CSV table of C-alpha atoms in Angstrom, one decimal:
chain,number,residue,atom,x,y,z
A,1,MET,CA,-13.2,2.5,-17.8
A,2,ASP,CA,-13.0,6.1,-19.6
A,3,LYS,CA,-10.0,5.4,-22.7
A,4,ASN,CA,-8.2,8.5,-20.8
A,5,ASN,CA,-8.3,6.5,-17.3
A,6,GLN,CA,-5.6,3.6,-16.6
A,7,PHE,CA,-5.2,1.4,-13.9
A,8,VAL,CA,-3.2,-1.8,-13.0
A,9,LYS,CA,-2.9,-3.9,-9.8
A,10,MET,CA,-0.2,-6.0,-8.8
A,11,PRO,CA,-0.5,-9.2,-6.6
A,12,ILE,CA,0.9,-9.5,-3.0
A,13,MET,CA,1.6,-13.1,-2.4
A,14,THR,CA,1.3,-15.3,0.7
A,15,ALA,CA,4.5,-16.9,2.4
A,16,SER,CA,2.8,-20.5,0.6
A,17,GLY,CA,2.3,-18.8,-2.8
A,18,THR,CA,-1.5,-17.9,-2.8
A,19,VAL,CA,-3.0,-14.3,-3.3
A,20,PHE,CA,-3.1,-12.6,-0.2
A,21,GLY,CA,-4.5,-9.4,-2.4
A,22,TYR,CA,-3.5,-6.9,-5.1
A,23,GLU,CA,-2.5,-2.9,-4.9
A,24,VAL,CA,-4.2,-1.0,-7.7
A,25,LEU,CA,-1.7,2.2,-8.9
A,26,LEU,CA,-2.7,4.7,-11.3
A,27,ARG,CA,-1.1,5.1,-15.0
A,28,GLU,CA,-3.6,8.1,-16.1
A,29,PHE,CA,-6.5,9.4,-15.0
A,30,ASN,CA,-8.8,12.0,-17.4
A,31,GLY,CA,-5.7,12.0,-20.1
A,32,ILE,CA,-3.3,13.3,-17.0
A,33,SER,CA,-0.1,11.2,-16.8
A,34,LEU,CA,1.9,9.4,-13.6
A,35,ASP,CA,4.7,11.4,-14.9
A,36,THR,CA,2.4,14.6,-14.5
A,37,PHE,CA,0.5,13.3,-10.8
A,38,ASN,CA,4.0,13.2,-9.8
A,39,ARG,CA,5.3,15.9,-10.5
A,40,TYR,CA,2.8,18.4,-9.1
A,41,PRO,CA,1.2,16.4,-6.3
A,42,GLU,CA,-1.7,17.9,-5.5
A,43,LEU,CA,-3.4,17.0,-8.6
A,44,TYR,CA,-4.1,13.4,-6.2
A,45,THR,CA,-5.8,15.2,-3.8
A,46,GLU,CA,-7.6,17.2,-6.6
A,47,PHE,CA,-9.1,13.9,-8.0
A,48,CYS,CA,-9.4,12.5,-5.0
A,49,PHE,CA,-13.2,11.9,-4.8
A,50,GLU,CA,-13.0,11.1,-8.1
A,51,ILE,CA,-9.6,8.5,-8.9
A,52,LEU,CA,-11.4,6.5,-5.8
A,53,SER,CA,-15.1,5.6,-7.2
A,54,VAL,CA,-12.8,4.9,-10.4
A,55,ILE,CA,-11.5,2.1,-7.8
A,56,SER,CA,-14.1,1.5,-6.2
A,57,SER,CA,-16.3,1.1,-9.3
A,58,LEU,CA,-13.6,-1.8,-10.9
A,59,ASP,CA,-13.6,-3.2,-7.2
A,60,ASN,CA,-17.4,-4.4,-7.6
A,61,TYR,CA,-17.6,-5.5,-11.1
A,62,HIS,CA,-14.6,-8.0,-10.0
A,63,LYS,CA,-11.7,-6.9,-11.8
A,64,ILE,CA,-10.1,-6.2,-9.1
A,65,ARG,CA,-9.8,-8.9,-6.9
A,66,GLN,CA,-11.8,-11.6,-5.8
A,67,LYS,CA,-14.3,-12.8,-2.8
A,68,GLY,CA,-11.5,-13.5,0.5
A,69,GLU,CA,-8.9,-11.2,-0.8
A,70,SER,CA,-7.5,-7.8,-0.1
A,71,LEU,CA,-7.6,-4.6,-2.1
A,72,PHE,CA,-4.1,-2.1,-1.4
A,73,ILE,CA,-5.4,1.6,-2.5
A,74,ASN,CA,-2.6,3.7,-2.5
A,75,LEU,CA,-2.8,7.3,-1.4
A,76,THR,CA,-0.4,11.4,-0.9
A,77,LEU,CA,-1.7,12.3,2.9
A,78,ASP,CA,-2.8,15.5,1.8
A,79,GLN,CA,-5.0,12.7,-0.1
A,80,LEU,CA,-5.8,11.1,3.1
A,81,LEU,CA,-6.3,14.3,4.9
A,82,SER,CA,-9.1,15.8,2.2
A,83,ASP,CA,-13.0,15.6,2.2
A,84,GLY,CA,-12.8,14.0,-0.9
A,85,ALA,CA,-11.1,10.8,1.1
A,86,LEU,CA,-13.2,11.4,3.5
A,87,THR,CA,-16.1,11.2,1.7
A,88,PHE,CA,-16.1,8.4,-0.6
A,89,LEU,CA,-14.0,6.7,2.2
A,90,ASN,CA,-16.9,7.2,4.3
A,91,GLN,CA,-19.4,6.3,1.7
A,92,PHE,CA,-17.6,3.3,0.9
A,93,TYR,CA,-18.0,1.4,4.1
A,94,ARG,CA,-21.9,2.1,4.3
A,95,SER,CA,-22.1,0.7,1.2
A,96,ASN,CA,-19.8,-2.2,1.0
A,97,SER,CA,-19.5,-5.3,3.1
A,98,LYS,CA,-15.9,-5.7,1.8
A,99,VAL,CA,-14.2,-3.5,3.8
A,100,ASP,CA,-12.8,-4.7,6.3
A,101,ASP,CA,-10.3,-5.8,2.8
A,102,VAL,CA,-9.8,-2.3,1.8
A,103,ILE,CA,-5.8,-1.2,3.6
A,104,ILE,CA,-5.1,2.1,2.7
A,105,GLU,CA,-1.4,3.3,1.8
A,106,ILE,CA,0.9,5.8,2.6
A,107,THR,CA,4.6,6.4,2.1
A,108,GLU,CA,6.7,6.6,5.3
A,109,ASN,CA,9.2,9.4,3.6
A,110,GLU,CA,6.1,11.9,3.5
A,111,MET,CA,5.2,11.4,7.2
A,112,LEU,CA,8.1,13.2,7.9
A,113,TYR,CA,6.6,16.6,7.0
A,114,GLN,CA,2.7,16.0,8.7
A,115,ASN,CA,1.8,17.1,11.8
A,116,THR,CA,1.6,13.1,14.0
A,117,ALA,CA,-1.4,14.2,16.2
A,118,MET,CA,-3.2,15.2,12.9
A,119,LEU,CA,-2.6,11.8,11.2
A,120,GLN,CA,-3.2,9.9,14.5
A,121,GLU,CA,-7.2,11.1,14.5
A,122,ARG,CA,-7.1,11.7,10.8
A,123,ILE,CA,-6.5,7.1,11.3
A,124,LEU,CA,-7.9,6.4,13.9
A,125,LEU,CA,-11.3,7.7,12.4
A,126,PHE,CA,-10.3,5.3,9.3
A,127,ARG,CA,-10.4,2.5,11.0
A,128,ALA,CA,-13.9,3.1,13.4
A,129,LEU,CA,-15.3,2.6,9.8
A,130,GLY,CA,-12.9,-0.2,9.6
A,131,TYR,CA,-10.2,0.2,6.8
A,132,GLN,CA,-6.6,-0.8,8.0
A,133,PHE,CA,-3.4,0.7,6.7
A,134,ALA,CA,0.3,-0.1,5.6
A,135,ILE,CA,3.2,2.3,6.1
A,136,ASP,CA,4.8,2.2,1.8
A,137,ASP,CA,8.6,2.2,0.7
A,138,PHE,CA,9.9,1.4,4.3
A,139,GLY,CA,14.0,2.2,4.4
A,140,VAL,CA,14.3,3.8,1.7
A,141,GLU,CA,15.6,7.2,3.6
A,142,HIS,CA,15.3,8.4,7.8
A,143,SER,CA,12.9,5.4,9.1
A,144,ASN,CA,11.7,6.0,12.2
A,145,PHE,CA,10.6,3.0,14.5
A,146,GLN,CA,8.4,5.8,17.0
A,147,ARG,CA,6.8,6.7,13.5
A,148,VAL,CA,5.3,3.1,13.4
A,149,PHE,CA,4.7,3.3,16.2
A,150,ASP,CA,2.5,6.5,16.7
A,151,ILE,CA,1.2,5.0,13.6
A,152,ARG,CA,0.5,1.1,14.9
A,153,PRO,CA,0.3,0.7,10.7
A,154,ASP,CA,-1.9,-3.3,10.5
A,155,PHE,CA,0.7,-3.8,7.6
A,156,ILE,CA,4.8,-2.8,6.9
A,157,LYS,CA,5.9,-2.7,3.1
A,158,LEU,CA,10.1,-2.8,2.9
A,159,ASP,CA,11.4,-0.9,0.5
A,160,SER,CA,12.8,-2.8,-2.8
A,161,LYS,CA,15.9,-1.4,-2.1
A,162,MET,CA,16.5,-2.3,1.1
A,163,VAL,CA,15.2,-6.2,0.3
A,164,ILE,CA,17.5,-6.4,-3.2
A,165,THR,CA,20.4,-5.4,-1.0
A,166,TYR,CA,19.8,-7.6,2.4
A,167,SER,CA,18.9,-10.8,-0.4
A,168,GLU,CA,22.6,-10.1,-1.9
A,169,GLN,CA,24.5,-10.3,1.7
A,170,GLU,CA,25.5,-14.3,2.4
A,171,GLN,CA,25.0,-13.7,5.8
A,172,LEU,CA,21.6,-13.3,7.6
A,173,ASN,CA,21.2,-9.6,8.6
A,174,PRO,CA,20.5,-9.2,12.2
A,175,ALA,CA,19.1,-6.0,11.8
A,176,PHE,CA,16.9,-7.0,9.0
A,177,LYS,CA,15.3,-9.7,11.2
A,178,HIS,CA,15.2,-7.2,14.0
A,179,LEU,CA,13.2,-5.3,12.5
A,180,ILE,CA,10.8,-8.3,11.5
A,181,ASP,CA,10.4,-8.8,14.6
A,182,PHE,CA,9.3,-6.3,16.1
A,183,CYS,CA,6.8,-5.5,13.9
A,184,HIS,CA,5.3,-8.5,14.1
A,185,GLN,CA,5.8,-7.7,18.8
A,186,ILE,CA,3.5,-4.7,17.6
A,187,ASN,CA,1.1,-7.1,15.5
A,188,THR,CA,2.5,-5.6,12.3
A,189,GLN,CA,2.6,-7.5,9.6
A,190,VAL,CA,5.0,-7.6,7.1
A,191,ILE,CA,5.4,-7.1,3.5
A,192,ALA,CA,8.6,-7.2,1.1
A,193,GLU,CA,8.6,-5.6,-2.2
A,194,GLY,CA,11.1,-5.8,-5.5
A,195,ILE,CA,10.7,-9.5,-4.9
A,196,GLU,CA,12.1,-10.9,-8.5
A,197,SER,CA,13.8,-14.2,-8.0
A,198,GLU,CA,13.2,-17.7,-5.7
A,199,LYS,CA,16.1,-17.1,-3.5
A,200,THR,CA,15.2,-13.6,-2.8
A,201,TYR,CA,11.6,-15.3,-1.7
A,202,LYS,CA,12.9,-18.6,-0.4
A,203,ARG,CA,15.3,-16.4,2.3
A,204,LEU,CA,12.8,-13.9,3.3
A,205,THR,CA,10.2,-16.6,4.2
A,206,LEU,CA,12.6,-18.7,6.0
A,207,ASP,CA,13.1,-14.7,8.0
A,208,LYS,CA,9.3,-15.2,8.3
A,209,VAL,CA,8.1,-12.1,6.1
A,210,ASP,CA,4.6,-12.4,5.8
A,211,TYR,CA,3.7,-11.5,2.4
A,212,PHE,CA,5.7,-10.5,-1.2
A,213,GLN,CA,4.9,-8.5,-4.5
A,214,GLY,CA,7.5,-8.3,-7.4
A,215,TYR,CA,7.7,-9.1,-10.7
A,216,LEU,CA,8.7,-12.9,-9.3
A,217,PHE,CA,4.7,-13.5,-9.6
A,218,GLY,CA,3.5,-11.1,-12.4
A,219,GLN,CA,3.4,-7.6,-14.3
A,220,PRO,CA,1.2,-4.9,-13.4
A,221,GLN,CA,-2.5,-5.8,-14.9
A,222,ARG,CA,-4.0,-3.6,-16.4
A,223,LEU,CA,-7.7,-2.7,-15.7
A,224,ASP,CA,-10.2,-2.5,-17.9
A,225,LEU,CA,-13.8,-2.2,-17.1
């Protein structure tokens, strides 16, 4: 990989402690830092095709995951709706037999500012190609169950602050448990982020959370091609 491009991966674990998949996270691209990308999010869209191409190369060289494991890719909504994403993901679909193990993550907060009908249309298109979807950072600010109904994600990733707050409570939180049950009722699997202790991991396992992500399972691992 170009030394000006840096990606890391984080494992996503099952309740039994095996690897379900990996999330790929951008750290630097074309010499542009993650901080700059976040301050100027239009850069994500500008380099969308190129970023996805590098992730694809890493995947093809088995630098991210092994057979049977899933790949989680973060896209902004502008990236998801861009021609670059459409072109790349269509090509990836036609050339890669593992496309049904690819999960596209979009943050819930961004969905506040997007035309729901347009988003649904693009998601339906990608679903037809075999991709799955996850709503990331669920519970950060303005969580909206109706939005979940509209999108019907395959996964919901519970925000780490919500998970930590819940895990520090001595008594079970009925609302938290209801959220997990609700997700399962609509065939959405739940991923808890920010897992840093065995206590939290075990407690959420008892609450039927499906998958787990956090420093308990390791620090971000740099990907080199």
